[in-house]
Amino acid sequence: MDFPDSIKQQTCMDCLSGQSLGFEIRMAFQPIVDWDKKRVISYEALVRGPEGEGAGWVFERINEDNRYYFDQACRVKAIETAARLGCDTYLNINFLPNAVYNPETCIKATIEAADLYHFDMTKLIFEVTESEQILDKNHLQDIFSSYSKRGFKTAIDDYGSGFARLDWLTDLRPDILKLDMELVRDIELHPAKQDVIVEVMQQCHLQGTQVLAEGVETKEELKCLRGLGLNLFQGYYFAKPELEALAAVPFEKLLAECD
């Protein structure tokens, strides 16, 4: 089957050139921590502009004509940069499910990049943001299934802000569910939010999905979430994203604060 040029398979080197976007993309990295083990278990790759402009600046320049290429280029750039920085943890990469026309075909540049830059493919985690408008749940299921068969992990980002409900969790069965920061914000002051998180955690436990709280900014939020049973976290309290660098987490300082 022939595909139009707008969705033709890109190679790893095509994606690194940036020519089809008209501007360079770079990557910032934010750590994800396992608080029980007091270590960084992954870094999320976050797209930035050529001068470090935020994701909003980048997405203003993405449209239907370059969406597929952008999705491919972000994957390749994330792997290339993480490998160059010596990342030996998991690597979380955001993807646009509506830009994936065929999971098996669209993953080729990703595999080529992992091979070229000697990055362990089993350490790749593909995230779909819940705020992304999902046009076809079955298509997303096919993507998750295909990626799982190849040894990749999958995650739903921003849970609580968009499309997903508990029944979606049972259908998609992601490896990781990331709670939206609006659920996390001031969680210690909102029993209703705590009840929502407990319900989600119960469902995730039944199906083997790990729950991660993102957007953690205070020790009070961390203590409350720990009390609910969470141990995976991400947020400014631990470290802000750093452009083309693997941010360190000051565990000893945080432990002293939380005692």
GROMACS .gro file of C-alpha atoms in nm:
model
  259
    1MET     CA    1   0.000   0.000   0.000
    2ASP     CA    2   0.134   0.345  -0.093
    3PHE     CA    3   0.099   0.631   0.152
    4PRO     CA    4   0.098   1.000   0.054
    5ASP     CA    5   0.417   1.196   0.109
    6SER     CA    6   0.265   1.371   0.411
    7ILE     CA    7   0.266   1.046   0.609
    8LYS     CA    8   0.554   0.860   0.449
    9GLN     CA    9   0.779   0.669   0.686
   10GLN     CA   10   1.063   0.887   0.810
   11THR     CA   11   1.403   0.749   0.883
   12CYS     CA   12   1.592   0.832   1.199
   13MET     CA   13   1.820   1.075   1.017
   14ASP     CA   14   1.525   1.241   0.841
   15CYS     CA   15   1.373   1.318   1.179
   16LEU     CA   16   1.695   1.462   1.321
   17SER     CA   17   1.735   1.706   1.032
   18GLY     CA   18   1.427   1.908   1.134
   19GLN     CA   19   1.380   2.026   0.775
   20SER     CA   20   1.017   1.917   0.747
   21LEU     CA   21   0.923   2.119   1.055
   22GLY     CA   22   1.101   2.436   0.949
   23PHE     CA   23   1.262   2.473   1.292
   24GLU     CA   24   1.483   2.274   1.528
   25ILE     CA   25   1.343   2.090   1.828
   26ARG     CA   26   1.535   2.016   2.146
   27MET     CA   27   1.454   1.814   2.456
   28ALA     CA   28   1.434   1.892   2.826
   29PHE     CA   29   1.422   1.612   3.081
   30GLN     CA   30   1.234   1.587   3.410
   31PRO     CA   31   1.299   1.300   3.653
   32ILE     CA   32   1.039   1.051   3.776
   33VAL     CA   33   1.120   0.914   4.120
   34ASP     CA   34   1.047   0.602   4.319
   35TRP     CA   35   1.020   0.752   4.668
   36ASP     CA   36   1.040   0.414   4.842
   37LYS     CA   37   1.374   0.340   4.677
   38LYS     CA   38   1.489   0.705   4.678
   39ARG     CA   39   1.606   0.695   4.320
   40VAL     CA   40   1.524   0.827   3.975
   41ILE     CA   41   1.362   0.552   3.769
   42SER     CA   42   1.289   0.746   3.450
   43TYR     CA   43   1.321   1.080   3.273
   44GLU     CA   44   1.036   1.231   3.074
   45ALA     CA   45   1.148   1.395   2.750
   46LEU     CA   46   0.971   1.729   2.699
   47VAL     CA   47   0.990   1.909   2.366
   48ARG     CA   48   1.141   2.256   2.347
   49GLY     CA   49   1.216   2.506   2.072
   50PRO     CA   50   1.559   2.589   1.927
   51GLU     CA   51   1.632   2.848   2.199
   52GLY     CA   52   1.466   2.648   2.474
   53GLU     CA   53   1.118   2.789   2.409
   54GLY     CA   54   0.842   2.600   2.591
   55ALA     CA   55   0.616   2.332   2.452
   56GLY     CA   56   0.344   2.590   2.386
   57TRP     CA   57   0.571   2.772   2.142
   58VAL     CA   58   0.638   2.447   1.961
   59PHE     CA   59   0.275   2.329   1.942
   60GLU     CA   60   0.166   2.663   1.795
   61ARG     CA   61   0.368   2.560   1.490
   62ILE     CA   62   0.225   2.209   1.458
   63ASN     CA   63  -0.064   2.145   1.221
   64GLU     CA   64  -0.219   1.862   1.022
   65ASP     CA   65   0.052   1.888   0.756
   66ASN     CA   66   0.346   1.833   0.990
   67ARG     CA   67   0.183   1.645   1.281
   68TYR     CA   68   0.305   1.301   1.172
   69TYR     CA   69   0.659   1.423   1.110
   70PHE     CA   70   0.661   1.608   1.443
   71ASP     CA   71   0.556   1.294   1.630
   72GLN     CA   72   0.833   1.093   1.464
   73ALA     CA   73   1.094   1.364   1.512
   74CYS     CA   74   1.019   1.400   1.885
   75ARG     CA   75   1.071   1.028   1.941
   76VAL     CA   76   1.404   1.026   1.760
   77LYS     CA   77   1.529   1.347   1.919
   78ALA     CA   78   1.438   1.220   2.266
   79ILE     CA   79   1.630   0.897   2.216
   80GLU     CA   80   1.931   1.066   2.056
   81THR     CA   81   1.959   1.328   2.332
   82ALA     CA   82   1.901   1.085   2.619
   83ALA     CA   83   2.166   0.850   2.482
   84ARG     CA   84   2.412   1.137   2.440
   85LEU     CA   85   2.354   1.240   2.803
   86GLY     CA   86   2.417   0.885   2.925
   87CYS     CA   87   2.063   0.817   3.041
   88ASP     CA   88   2.047   0.463   3.181
   89THR     CA   89   1.698   0.480   3.332
   90TYR     CA   90   1.365   0.444   3.158
   91LEU     CA   91   1.279   0.718   2.909
   92ASN     CA   92   0.923   0.853   2.883
   93ILE     CA   93   0.831   0.978   2.536
   94ASN     CA   94   0.505   1.154   2.459
   95PHE     CA   95   0.331   1.058   2.137
   96LEU     CA   96   0.028   1.176   1.940
   97PRO     CA   97  -0.203   0.879   1.873
   98ASN     CA   98  -0.385   1.066   1.597
   99ALA     CA   99  -0.050   1.093   1.414
  100VAL     CA  100   0.000   0.714   1.419
  101TYR     CA  101  -0.167   0.569   1.112
  102ASN     CA  102  -0.020   0.221   1.157
  103PRO     CA  103   0.164   0.125   1.479
  104GLU     CA  104   0.398  -0.127   1.315
  105THR     CA  105   0.501   0.114   1.039
  106CYS     CA  106   0.524   0.429   1.251
  107ILE     CA  107   0.755   0.266   1.506
  108LYS     CA  108   1.032   0.198   1.253
  109ALA     CA  109   1.219   0.526   1.297
  110THR     CA  110   1.202   0.480   1.676
  111ILE     CA  111   1.358   0.135   1.653
  112GLU     CA  112   1.621   0.264   1.412
  113ALA     CA  113   1.708   0.547   1.652
  114ALA     CA  114   1.736   0.313   1.952
  115ASP     CA  115   1.967   0.087   1.752
  116LEU     CA  116   2.176   0.372   1.612
  117TYR     CA  117   2.226   0.542   1.949
  118HIS     CA  118   2.252   0.217   2.149
  119PHE     CA  119   1.953   0.291   2.371
  120ASP     CA  120   1.783  -0.011   2.528
  121MET     CA  121   1.439  -0.035   2.363
  122THR     CA  122   1.296  -0.215   2.666
  123LYS     CA  123   1.348   0.109   2.861
  124LEU     CA  124   1.114   0.314   2.642
  125ILE     CA  125   0.778   0.424   2.785
  126PHE     CA  126   0.529   0.581   2.545
  127GLU     CA  127   0.286   0.828   2.699
  128VAL     CA  128  -0.039   0.953   2.551
  129THR     CA  129  -0.173   1.266   2.715
  130GLU     CA  130  -0.532   1.247   2.828
  131SER     CA  131  -0.596   1.595   2.690
  132GLU     CA  132  -0.524   1.473   2.336
  133GLN     CA  133  -0.857   1.430   2.156
  134ILE     CA  134  -0.887   1.058   2.092
  135LEU     CA  135  -1.082   0.998   1.774
  136ASP     CA  136  -1.083   0.619   1.794
  137LYS     CA  137  -1.039   0.423   2.118
  138ASN     CA  138  -0.989   0.098   1.924
  139HIS     CA  139  -0.701   0.260   1.735
  140LEU     CA  140  -0.536   0.358   2.063
  141GLN     CA  141  -0.588   0.002   2.191
  142ASP     CA  142  -0.412  -0.129   1.880
  143ILE     CA  143  -0.120   0.108   1.940
  144PHE     CA  144  -0.086   0.005   2.305
  145SER     CA  145  -0.109  -0.363   2.214
  146SER     CA  146   0.147  -0.333   1.937
  147TYR     CA  147   0.393  -0.144   2.156
  148SER     CA  148   0.353  -0.391   2.443
  149LYS     CA  149   0.429  -0.682   2.212
  150ARG     CA  150   0.755  -0.509   2.116
  151GLY     CA  151   0.855  -0.472   2.480
  152PHE     CA  152   0.772  -0.103   2.519
  153LYS     CA  153   0.581   0.021   2.821
  154THR     CA  154   0.276   0.245   2.782
  155ALA     CA  155   0.134   0.524   2.996
  156ILE     CA  156  -0.168   0.751   3.009
  157ASP     CA  157  -0.068   1.103   3.107
  158ASP     CA  158  -0.280   1.371   3.278
  159TYR     CA  159  -0.547   1.130   3.404
  160GLY     CA  160  -0.844   1.330   3.528
  161SER     CA  161  -0.829   1.606   3.266
  162GLY     CA  162  -0.965   1.450   2.949
  163PHE     CA  163  -1.094   1.141   2.774
  164ALA     CA  164  -1.021   0.855   3.013
  165ARG     CA  165  -1.261   0.696   3.259
  166LEU     CA  166  -1.223   0.383   3.466
  167ASP     CA  167  -1.370   0.174   3.184
  168TRP     CA  168  -1.099   0.308   2.952
  169LEU     CA  169  -0.836   0.186   3.194
  170THR     CA  170  -0.968  -0.168   3.177
  171ASP     CA  171  -0.968  -0.158   2.796
  172LEU     CA  172  -0.631   0.011   2.742
  173ARG     CA  173  -0.446  -0.148   3.037
  174PRO     CA  174  -0.149   0.090   3.039
  175ASP     CA  175   0.157  -0.001   3.240
  176ILE     CA  176   0.149   0.339   3.411
  177LEU     CA  177  -0.126   0.590   3.489
  178LYS     CA  178  -0.013   0.946   3.562
  179LEU     CA  179  -0.254   1.148   3.774
  180ASP     CA  180  -0.312   1.500   3.646
  181MET     CA  181  -0.160   1.780   3.852
  182GLU     CA  182  -0.506   1.928   3.915
  183LEU     CA  183  -0.591   1.615   4.115
  184VAL     CA  184  -0.262   1.646   4.300
  185ARG     CA  185  -0.270   2.019   4.373
  186ASP     CA  186  -0.336   2.080   4.745
  187ILE     CA  187  -0.449   1.718   4.776
  188GLU     CA  188  -0.409   1.731   5.155
  189LEU     CA  189  -0.694   1.987   5.171
  190HIS     CA  190  -0.943   1.798   4.954
  191PRO     CA  191  -1.088   1.468   5.082
  192ALA     CA  192  -1.298   1.435   4.764
  193LYS     CA  193  -0.984   1.433   4.552
  194GLN     CA  194  -0.832   1.175   4.783
  195ASP     CA  195  -1.137   0.952   4.735
  196VAL     CA  196  -1.101   0.977   4.356
  197ILE     CA  197  -0.736   0.877   4.373
  198VAL     CA  198  -0.809   0.581   4.602
  199GLU     CA  199  -1.077   0.456   4.360
  200VAL     CA  200  -0.839   0.486   4.066
  201MET     CA  201  -0.561   0.312   4.257
  202GLN     CA  202  -0.791   0.020   4.342
  203GLN     CA  203  -0.877  -0.035   3.975
  204CYS     CA  204  -0.515   0.000   3.868
  205HIS     CA  205  -0.405  -0.250   4.134
  206LEU     CA  206  -0.652  -0.506   3.997
  207GLN     CA  207  -0.510  -0.482   3.646
  208GLY     CA  208  -0.142  -0.436   3.728
  209THR     CA  209  -0.114  -0.067   3.633
  210GLN     CA  210   0.122   0.148   3.838
  211VAL     CA  211  -0.004   0.489   3.951
  212LEU     CA  212   0.219   0.796   3.937
  213ALA     CA  213   0.137   1.142   4.076
  214GLU     CA  214   0.272   1.425   3.864
  215GLY     CA  215   0.287   1.794   3.939
  216VAL     CA  216   0.392   1.746   4.302
  217GLU     CA  217   0.512   2.082   4.433
  218THR     CA  218   0.503   2.071   4.814
  219LYS     CA  219   0.601   1.842   5.099
  220GLU     CA  220   0.238   1.845   5.215
  221GLU     CA  221   0.124   1.703   4.882
  222LEU     CA  222   0.396   1.439   4.896
  223LYS     CA  223   0.307   1.334   5.253
  224CYS     CA  224  -0.064   1.305   5.171
  225LEU     CA  225  -0.003   1.106   4.854
  226ARG     CA  226   0.237   0.878   5.039
  227GLY     CA  227  -0.037   0.822   5.297
  228LEU     CA  228  -0.272   0.714   5.017
  229GLY     CA  229  -0.018   0.452   4.910
  230LEU     CA  230   0.161   0.613   4.615
  231ASN     CA  231   0.535   0.584   4.570
  232LEU     CA  232   0.596   0.712   4.213
  233PHE     CA  233   0.619   1.090   4.172
  234GLN     CA  234   0.712   1.368   3.934
  235GLY     CA  235   0.706   1.743   3.983
  236TYR     CA  236   0.889   2.062   4.071
  237TYR     CA  237   0.927   1.950   4.434
  238PHE     CA  238   1.180   1.696   4.311
  239ALA     CA  239   1.328   1.878   4.011
  240LYS     CA  240   1.228   2.104   3.725
  241PRO     CA  241   1.291   1.999   3.362
  242GLU     CA  242   1.639   2.085   3.242
  243LEU     CA  243   1.725   2.153   2.879
  244GLU     CA  244   1.948   1.880   2.739
  245ALA     CA  245   2.046   1.771   3.089
  246LEU     CA  246   1.941   1.499   3.332
  247ALA     CA  247   1.823   1.685   3.642
  248ALA     CA  248   1.939   1.543   3.975
  249VAL     CA  249   1.702   1.496   4.269
  250PRO     CA  250   1.824   1.613   4.616
  251PHE     CA  251   1.688   1.315   4.807
  252GLU     CA  252   1.878   1.387   5.131
  253LYS     CA  253   1.741   1.743   5.146
  254LEU     CA  254   1.387   1.627   5.073
  255LEU     CA  255   1.407   1.353   5.334
  256ALA     CA  256   1.513   1.607   5.595
  257GLU     CA  257   1.221   1.831   5.503
  258CYS     CA  258   0.969   1.549   5.524
  259ASP     CA  259   1.081   1.416   5.864
   0.00000   0.00000   0.00000
